[in-house]
PDB file of C-alpha atoms in Angstrom:
ATOM      1  CA  MET A   2      22.991  42.317 -43.971  1.00  0.00           C
ATOM      2  CA  ARG A   3      23.565  40.339 -48.200  1.00  0.00           C
ATOM      3  CA  ALA A   4      26.593  39.143 -46.626  1.00  0.00           C
ATOM      4  CA  ALA A   5      24.876  37.697 -43.510  1.00  0.00           C
ATOM      5  CA  ARG A   6      22.458  35.791 -46.168  1.00  0.00           C
ATOM      6  CA  LEU A   7      24.786  34.089 -48.118  1.00  0.00           C
ATOM      7  CA  ALA A   8      27.345  33.213 -45.407  1.00  0.00           C
ATOM      8  CA  ALA A   9      23.947  31.050 -43.429  1.00  0.00           C
ATOM      9  CA  ILE A  10      23.313  29.537 -46.368  1.00  0.00           C
ATOM     10  CA  VAL A  11      26.597  28.592 -47.107  1.00  0.00           C
ATOM     11  CA  LEU A  12      27.139  27.857 -44.221  1.00  0.00           C
ATOM     12  CA  MET A  13      23.630  26.023 -43.440  1.00  0.00           C
ATOM     13  CA  GLY A  14      23.813  24.151 -46.875  1.00  0.00           C
ATOM     14  CA  LEU A  15      27.700  22.566 -45.335  1.00  0.00           C
ATOM     15  CA  GLY A  16      26.354  21.296 -42.672  1.00  0.00           C
ATOM     16  CA  VAL A  17      23.825  19.673 -43.485  1.00  0.00           C
ATOM     17  CA  LEU A  18      26.085  17.861 -46.196  1.00  0.00           C
ATOM     18  CA  ALA A  19      27.972  16.571 -43.780  1.00  0.00           C
ATOM     19  CA  TYR A  20      25.088  16.264 -41.750  1.00  0.00           C
ATOM     20  CA  SER A  21      23.828  13.991 -44.447  1.00  0.00           C
ATOM     21  CA  ALA A  22      26.619  11.821 -44.849  1.00  0.00           C
ATOM     22  CA  TRP A  23      25.607   8.830 -42.634  1.00  0.00           C
ATOM     23  CA  LEU A  24      23.973   7.863 -45.939  1.00  0.00           C
ATOM     24  CA  LEU A  25      27.296   6.959 -46.836  1.00  0.00           C
ATOM     25  CA  GLU A  26      26.771   3.177 -44.831  1.00  0.00           C
ATOM     26  CA  PHE A  27      25.173   1.985 -47.352  1.00  0.00           C
ATOM     27  CA  LEU A  28      29.071   2.370 -50.071  1.00  0.00           C
ATOM     28  CA  VAL A  29      31.940   2.079 -46.408  1.00  0.00           C
ATOM     29  CA  PRO A  30      31.871  -0.944 -45.512  1.00  0.00           C
ATOM     30  CA  THR A  31      31.008   0.203 -41.408  1.00  0.00           C
ATOM     31  CA  GLY A  32      29.447  -3.651 -39.713  1.00  0.00           C
ATOM     32  CA  VAL A  33      26.576  -1.154 -38.092  1.00  0.00           C
ATOM     33  CA  SER A  34      23.014  -2.418 -38.991  1.00  0.00           C
ATOM     34  CA  PRO A  35      21.255   0.476 -39.642  1.00  0.00           C
ATOM     35  CA  VAL A  36      17.974  -1.650 -38.575  1.00  0.00           C
ATOM     36  CA  THR A  37      19.323  -2.321 -34.704  1.00  0.00           C
ATOM     37  CA  GLN A  38      21.926   0.420 -34.188  1.00  0.00           C
ATOM     38  CA  PRO A  39      21.613   4.200 -34.031  1.00  0.00           C
ATOM     39  CA  THR A  40      23.665   6.505 -36.608  1.00  0.00           C
ATOM     40  CA  ALA A  41      25.907   7.107 -33.758  1.00  0.00           C
ATOM     41  CA  ASP A  42      27.877   3.608 -33.370  1.00  0.00           C
ATOM     42  CA  LEU A  43      29.363   4.495 -37.051  1.00  0.00           C
ATOM     43  CA  LEU A  44      31.204   6.799 -34.554  1.00  0.00           C
ATOM     44  CA  LEU A  45      32.863   4.376 -34.012  1.00  0.00           C
ATOM     45  CA  ALA A  46      32.890   1.960 -36.573  1.00  0.00           C
ATOM     46  CA  ASN A  47      35.260   5.120 -39.459  1.00  0.00           C
ATOM     47  CA  PRO A  48      36.563   7.690 -38.566  1.00  0.00           C
ATOM     48  CA  LEU A  49      34.468   9.105 -41.789  1.00  0.00           C
ATOM     49  CA  PHE A  50      31.907   9.914 -40.083  1.00  0.00           C
ATOM     50  CA  GLN A  51      33.773  12.141 -37.237  1.00  0.00           C
ATOM     51  CA  VAL A  52      35.405  14.029 -40.053  1.00  0.00           C
ATOM     52  CA  THR A  53      31.728  14.655 -40.866  1.00  0.00           C
ATOM     53  CA  THR A  54      29.262  15.187 -38.352  1.00  0.00           C
ATOM     54  CA  GLY A  55      32.770  17.237 -36.623  1.00  0.00           C
ATOM     55  CA  ILE A  56      32.461  19.497 -40.097  1.00  0.00           C
ATOM     56  CA  ALA A  57      28.557  19.175 -39.078  1.00  0.00           C
ATOM     57  CA  GLY A  58      28.688  20.521 -35.987  1.00  0.00           C
ATOM     58  CA  LEU A  59      31.233  23.665 -36.497  1.00  0.00           C
ATOM     59  CA  SER A  60      29.772  24.521 -39.485  1.00  0.00           C
ATOM     60  CA  PHE A  61      25.775  25.063 -38.185  1.00  0.00           C
ATOM     61  CA  ALA A  62      27.435  26.628 -34.737  1.00  0.00           C
ATOM     62  CA  ALA A  63      29.836  29.041 -37.157  1.00  0.00           C
ATOM     63  CA  ALA A  64      25.780  29.758 -39.139  1.00  0.00           C
ATOM     64  CA  GLY A  65      24.749  30.783 -35.400  1.00  0.00           C
ATOM     65  CA  PRO A  66      26.782  34.328 -35.623  1.00  0.00           C
ATOM     66  CA  PRO A  67      24.929  35.315 -39.367  1.00  0.00           C
ATOM     67  CA  LEU A  68      21.666  34.252 -38.126  1.00  0.00           C
ATOM     68  CA  MET A  69      22.390  36.540 -35.311  1.00  0.00           C
ATOM     69  CA  ARG A  70      21.967  39.620 -37.235  1.00  0.00           C
ATOM     70  CA  LEU A  71      18.866  38.188 -39.609  1.00  0.00           C
ATOM     71  CA  VAL A  72      16.362  37.388 -37.187  1.00  0.00           C
ATOM     72  CA  PRO A  73      13.444  39.779 -35.191  1.00  0.00           C
ATOM     73  CA  VAL A  74      15.248  41.561 -32.668  1.00  0.00           C
ATOM     74  CA  ARG A  75      12.836  40.003 -29.806  1.00  0.00           C
ATOM     75  CA  TRP A  76      13.327  36.709 -27.662  1.00  0.00           C
ATOM     76  CA  THR A  77      12.187  34.107 -29.867  1.00  0.00           C
ATOM     77  CA  GLY A  78      13.912  35.109 -32.689  1.00  0.00           C
ATOM     78  CA  ARG A  79      18.193  35.019 -31.284  1.00  0.00           C
ATOM     79  CA  LEU A  80      16.562  31.617 -29.095  1.00  0.00           C
ATOM     80  CA  SER A  81      15.638  30.065 -33.125  1.00  0.00           C
ATOM     81  CA  ALA A  82      19.894  30.723 -33.997  1.00  0.00           C
ATOM     82  CA  LEU A  83      21.274  29.905 -30.620  1.00  0.00           C
ATOM     83  CA  THR A  84      19.831  26.912 -30.001  1.00  0.00           C
ATOM     84  CA  LEU A  85      20.903  26.105 -33.915  1.00  0.00           C
ATOM     85  CA  ALA A  86      24.945  26.814 -32.881  1.00  0.00           C
ATOM     86  CA  GLY A  87      23.796  25.089 -29.212  1.00  0.00           C
ATOM     87  CA  PHE A  88      23.066  21.519 -31.916  1.00  0.00           C
ATOM     88  CA  GLY A  89      26.087  22.808 -33.842  1.00  0.00           C
ATOM     89  CA  LEU A  90      28.148  22.246 -31.105  1.00  0.00           C
ATOM     90  CA  LEU A  91      26.976  19.110 -29.128  1.00  0.00           C
ATOM     91  CA  LEU A  92      27.296  17.259 -32.717  1.00  0.00           C
ATOM     92  CA  VAL A  93      30.730  18.760 -32.133  1.00  0.00           C
ATOM     93  CA  ILE A  94      31.558  17.573 -28.539  1.00  0.00           C
ATOM     94  CA  GLY A  95      29.509  14.731 -29.711  1.00  0.00           C
ATOM     95  CA  THR A  96      32.199  13.254 -32.507  1.00  0.00           C
ATOM     96  CA  ALA A  97      34.306  13.026 -29.086  1.00  0.00           C
ATOM     97  CA  ALA A  98      31.786  10.875 -27.412  1.00  0.00           C
ATOM     98  CA  PRO A  99      29.785   9.884 -29.224  1.00  0.00           C
ATOM     99  CA  ASP A 100      28.332   6.659 -26.512  1.00  0.00           C
ATOM    100  CA  SER A 101      27.309   9.609 -24.682  1.00  0.00           C
ATOM    101  CA  VAL A 102      23.442   8.690 -23.596  1.00  0.00           C
ATOM    102  CA  PRO A 103      23.333  12.438 -21.376  1.00  0.00           C
ATOM    103  CA  ILE A 104      24.997  14.256 -25.026  1.00  0.00           C
ATOM    104  CA  ARG A 105      22.057  12.516 -27.144  1.00  0.00           C
ATOM    105  CA  VAL A 106      19.359  13.557 -24.765  1.00  0.00           C
ATOM    106  CA  LEU A 107      20.938  17.128 -24.618  1.00  0.00           C
ATOM    107  CA  MET A 108      21.930  17.582 -28.601  1.00  0.00           C
ATOM    108  CA  ASN A 109      17.777  16.536 -28.663  1.00  0.00           C
ATOM    109  CA  LEU A 110      16.113  18.521 -26.469  1.00  0.00           C
ATOM    110  CA  VAL A 111      17.681  21.823 -27.909  1.00  0.00           C
ATOM    111  CA  PHE A 112      16.841  20.518 -31.616  1.00  0.00           C
ATOM    112  CA  ALA A 113      13.188  20.581 -29.968  1.00  0.00           C
ATOM    113  CA  VAL A 114      13.704  24.021 -28.064  1.00  0.00           C
ATOM    114  CA  GLY A 115      14.610  25.394 -31.962  1.00  0.00           C
ATOM    115  CA  THR A 116      12.278  24.303 -33.261  1.00  0.00           C
ATOM    116  CA  VAL A 117       9.916  25.384 -30.930  1.00  0.00           C
ATOM    117  CA  SER A 118      10.876  28.736 -31.233  1.00  0.00           C
ATOM    118  CA  LEU A 119      10.247  28.544 -34.931  1.00  0.00           C
ATOM    119  CA  VAL A 120       6.362  28.104 -34.444  1.00  0.00           C
ATOM    120  CA  LEU A 121       6.915  31.432 -32.205  1.00  0.00           C
ATOM    121  CA  TRP A 122       7.680  34.278 -35.028  1.00  0.00           C
ATOM    122  CA  TRP A 123       8.302  32.831 -38.026  1.00  0.00           C
ATOM    123  CA  PRO A 124       4.427  34.036 -40.109  1.00  0.00           C
ATOM    124  CA  PRO A 125       1.484  32.410 -40.704  1.00  0.00           C
ATOM    125  CA  GLY A 126       2.661  30.695 -43.491  1.00  0.00           C
ATOM    126  CA  TRP A 127       5.788  29.309 -43.008  1.00  0.00           C
ATOM    127  CA  ARG A 128       4.724  28.344 -39.071  1.00  0.00           C
ATOM    128  CA  ALA A 129       2.151  25.462 -40.392  1.00  0.00           C
ATOM    129  CA  TRP A 130       6.091  24.403 -42.423  1.00  0.00           C
ATOM    130  CA  ALA A 131       7.586  24.599 -38.720  1.00  0.00           C
ATOM    131  CA  LEU A 132       4.912  23.112 -37.409  1.00  0.00           C
ATOM    132  CA  GLY A 133       5.555  20.244 -40.195  1.00  0.00           C
ATOM    133  CA  GLY A 134       8.854  20.041 -39.339  1.00  0.00           C
ATOM    134  CA  LEU A 135       8.016  20.016 -35.370  1.00  0.00           C
ATOM    135  CA  THR A 136       6.048  17.307 -34.649  1.00  0.00           C
ATOM    136  CA  LEU A 137       8.362  14.826 -37.421  1.00  0.00           C
ATOM    137  CA  VAL A 138      10.984  15.949 -34.809  1.00  0.00           C
ATOM    138  CA  LEU A 139       8.968  15.218 -31.050  1.00  0.00           C
ATOM    139  CA  VAL A 140       7.574  11.830 -33.851  1.00  0.00           C
ATOM    140  CA  THR A 141      11.322  10.742 -34.075  1.00  0.00           C
ATOM    141  CA  GLY A 142      12.381  11.457 -31.046  1.00  0.00           C
ATOM    142  CA  MET A 143       9.188   9.818 -28.719  1.00  0.00           C
ATOM    143  CA  LEU A 144      10.905   6.182 -31.119  1.00  0.00           C
ATOM    144  CA  VAL A 145      14.177   6.830 -30.344  1.00  0.00           C
ATOM    145  CA  ALA A 146      13.852   7.546 -26.458  1.00  0.00           C
ATOM    146  CA  LEU A 147      10.646   5.174 -26.344  1.00  0.00           C
ATOM    147  CA  GLY A 148      10.376   2.225 -29.877  1.00  0.00           C
ATOM    148  CA  PRO A 149      11.631  -0.572 -29.708  1.00  0.00           C
ATOM    149  CA  ALA A 150      15.026  -1.907 -28.994  1.00  0.00           C
ATOM    150  CA  GLY A 151      14.951  -3.829 -32.099  1.00  0.00           C
ATOM    151  CA  TRP A 152      14.316  -0.730 -34.633  1.00  0.00           C
ATOM    152  CA  ARG A 153      16.946   1.537 -32.510  1.00  0.00           C
ATOM    153  CA  GLY A 154      18.477   1.664 -35.883  1.00  0.00           C
ATOM    154  CA  VAL A 155      15.655   2.626 -38.102  1.00  0.00           C
ATOM    155  CA  PHE A 156      14.082   5.365 -35.950  1.00  0.00           C
ATOM    156  CA  SER A 157      17.590   7.219 -35.299  1.00  0.00           C
ATOM    157  CA  ARG A 158      17.683   7.448 -38.945  1.00  0.00           C
ATOM    158  CA  ALA A 159      14.437   8.228 -39.417  1.00  0.00           C
ATOM    159  CA  GLN A 160      14.812  11.171 -36.192  1.00  0.00           C
ATOM    160  CA  HIS A 161      18.193  12.435 -39.066  1.00  0.00           C
ATOM    161  CA  VAL A 162      15.785  13.389 -42.031  1.00  0.00           C
ATOM    162  CA  ALA A 163      13.500  15.075 -39.450  1.00  0.00           C
ATOM    163  CA  HIS A 164      16.670  17.117 -38.198  1.00  0.00           C
ATOM    164  CA  THR A 165      17.599  17.640 -42.484  1.00  0.00           C
ATOM    165  CA  VAL A 166      14.036  18.642 -43.367  1.00  0.00           C
ATOM    166  CA  VAL A 167      13.783  21.613 -40.381  1.00  0.00           C
ATOM    167  CA  ILE A 168      16.990  22.762 -41.464  1.00  0.00           C
ATOM    168  CA  LEU A 169      16.830  22.276 -44.599  1.00  0.00           C
ATOM    169  CA  ILE A 170      12.786  24.438 -43.852  1.00  0.00           C
ATOM    170  CA  GLY A 171      15.191  26.689 -42.403  1.00  0.00           C
ATOM    171  CA  GLY A 172      17.836  27.429 -45.003  1.00  0.00           C
ATOM    172  CA  ALA A 173      14.421  28.345 -47.548  1.00  0.00           C
ATOM    173  CA  TYR A 174      13.163  31.225 -45.024  1.00  0.00           C
ATOM    174  CA  VAL A 175      16.805  32.868 -44.659  1.00  0.00           C
ATOM    175  CA  LEU A 176      16.650  32.607 -49.578  1.00  0.00           C
ATOM    176  CA  ARG A 177      13.347  33.637 -49.732  1.00  0.00           C
ATOM    177  CA  THR A 178      12.399  36.431 -47.355  1.00  0.00           C
ATOM    178  CA  PRO A 179      12.837  39.760 -47.771  1.00  0.00           C
ATOM    179  CA  LEU A 180      16.275  41.458 -45.983  1.00  0.00           C
ATOM    180  CA  ALA A 181      14.629  42.928 -43.020  1.00  0.00           C
ATOM    181  CA  LYS A 182      16.159  46.764 -42.152  1.00  0.00           C
ATOM    182  CA  THR A 183      18.771  46.903 -39.140  1.00  0.00           C
ATOM    183  CA  ARG A 184      16.724  48.852 -35.768  1.00  0.00           C
ATOM    184  CA  LYS A 185      19.444  51.721 -37.231  1.00  0.00           C
ATOM    185  CA  SER A 186      18.805  51.381 -40.876  1.00  0.00           C
ATOM    186  CA  SER A 187      14.923  51.797 -39.328  1.00  0.00           C
ATOM    187  CA  VAL A 188      16.395  55.131 -37.240  1.00  0.00           C
ATOM    188  CA  ALA A 189      17.041  56.806 -40.182  1.00  0.00           C
ATOM    189  CA  ASP A 190      14.746  56.097 -43.018  1.00  0.00           C
ATOM    190  CA  ALA A 191      12.236  57.500 -40.253  1.00  0.00           C
ATOM    191  CA  MET A 192      13.663  61.103 -39.876  1.00  0.00           C
ATOM    192  CA  LEU A 193      14.252  60.732 -44.069  1.00  0.00           C
ATOM    193  CA  ASP A 194      10.509  60.670 -44.298  1.00  0.00           C
ATOM    194  CA  ARG A 195      10.083  63.773 -41.565  1.00  0.00           C
ATOM    195  CA  THR A 196      12.631  65.329 -42.923  1.00  0.00           C
ATOM    196  CA  ARG A 197      11.059  64.504 -46.845  1.00  0.00           C
ATOM    197  CA  PRO A 198       8.597  66.750 -48.834  1.00  0.00           C
ATOM    198  CA  PRO A 199       5.637  65.278 -49.250  1.00  0.00           C
ATOM    199  CA  ASN A 200       4.260  63.733 -52.057  1.00  0.00           C
ATOM    200  CA  PRO A 201       2.454  66.685 -53.891  1.00  0.00           C
ATOM    201  CA  ASN A 202       0.110  62.749 -55.900  1.00  0.00           C
TER     202      ASN A 202
END
């Protein structure tokens, strides 16, 4: 379980770092307007952004299996891990088709579903953070889909920030939450408790 936690944290951290590489557009000449053009246009402007997006996607996809070992054994927890992995795979696919609207829509839908799943199983204190992240994801998603075209670039970058915030909150949850016992160890502990002599105190 500790190895799974370490793997999940490292992969999510690497993914966030690579996913935030769009900020390099302020250092690298791209010819892309950060106000009117979405971040997907960066993939067509410079191979650097294809590489970083691919790394982000592979990292998030690879984080899925270790997260599956950490989340509760119920569908809401599994959905959280699966949607992060699915989001990563769609990022990888998106590097080959950056102008594909269906892929972008599916990517945003998968991420939103994953954020909703966190709200459904996280404990109350963390659930408030998940709700805040979900609000950011939904608002920025609506702006990207329905906002004025002249501000599409701003909305797209705001959506990247919203996604990053949610993944960072998820990473913090994995880092700060005590490791749960596996189902097997729980059964073993229960059997030990039955055979252990009662505590005289």
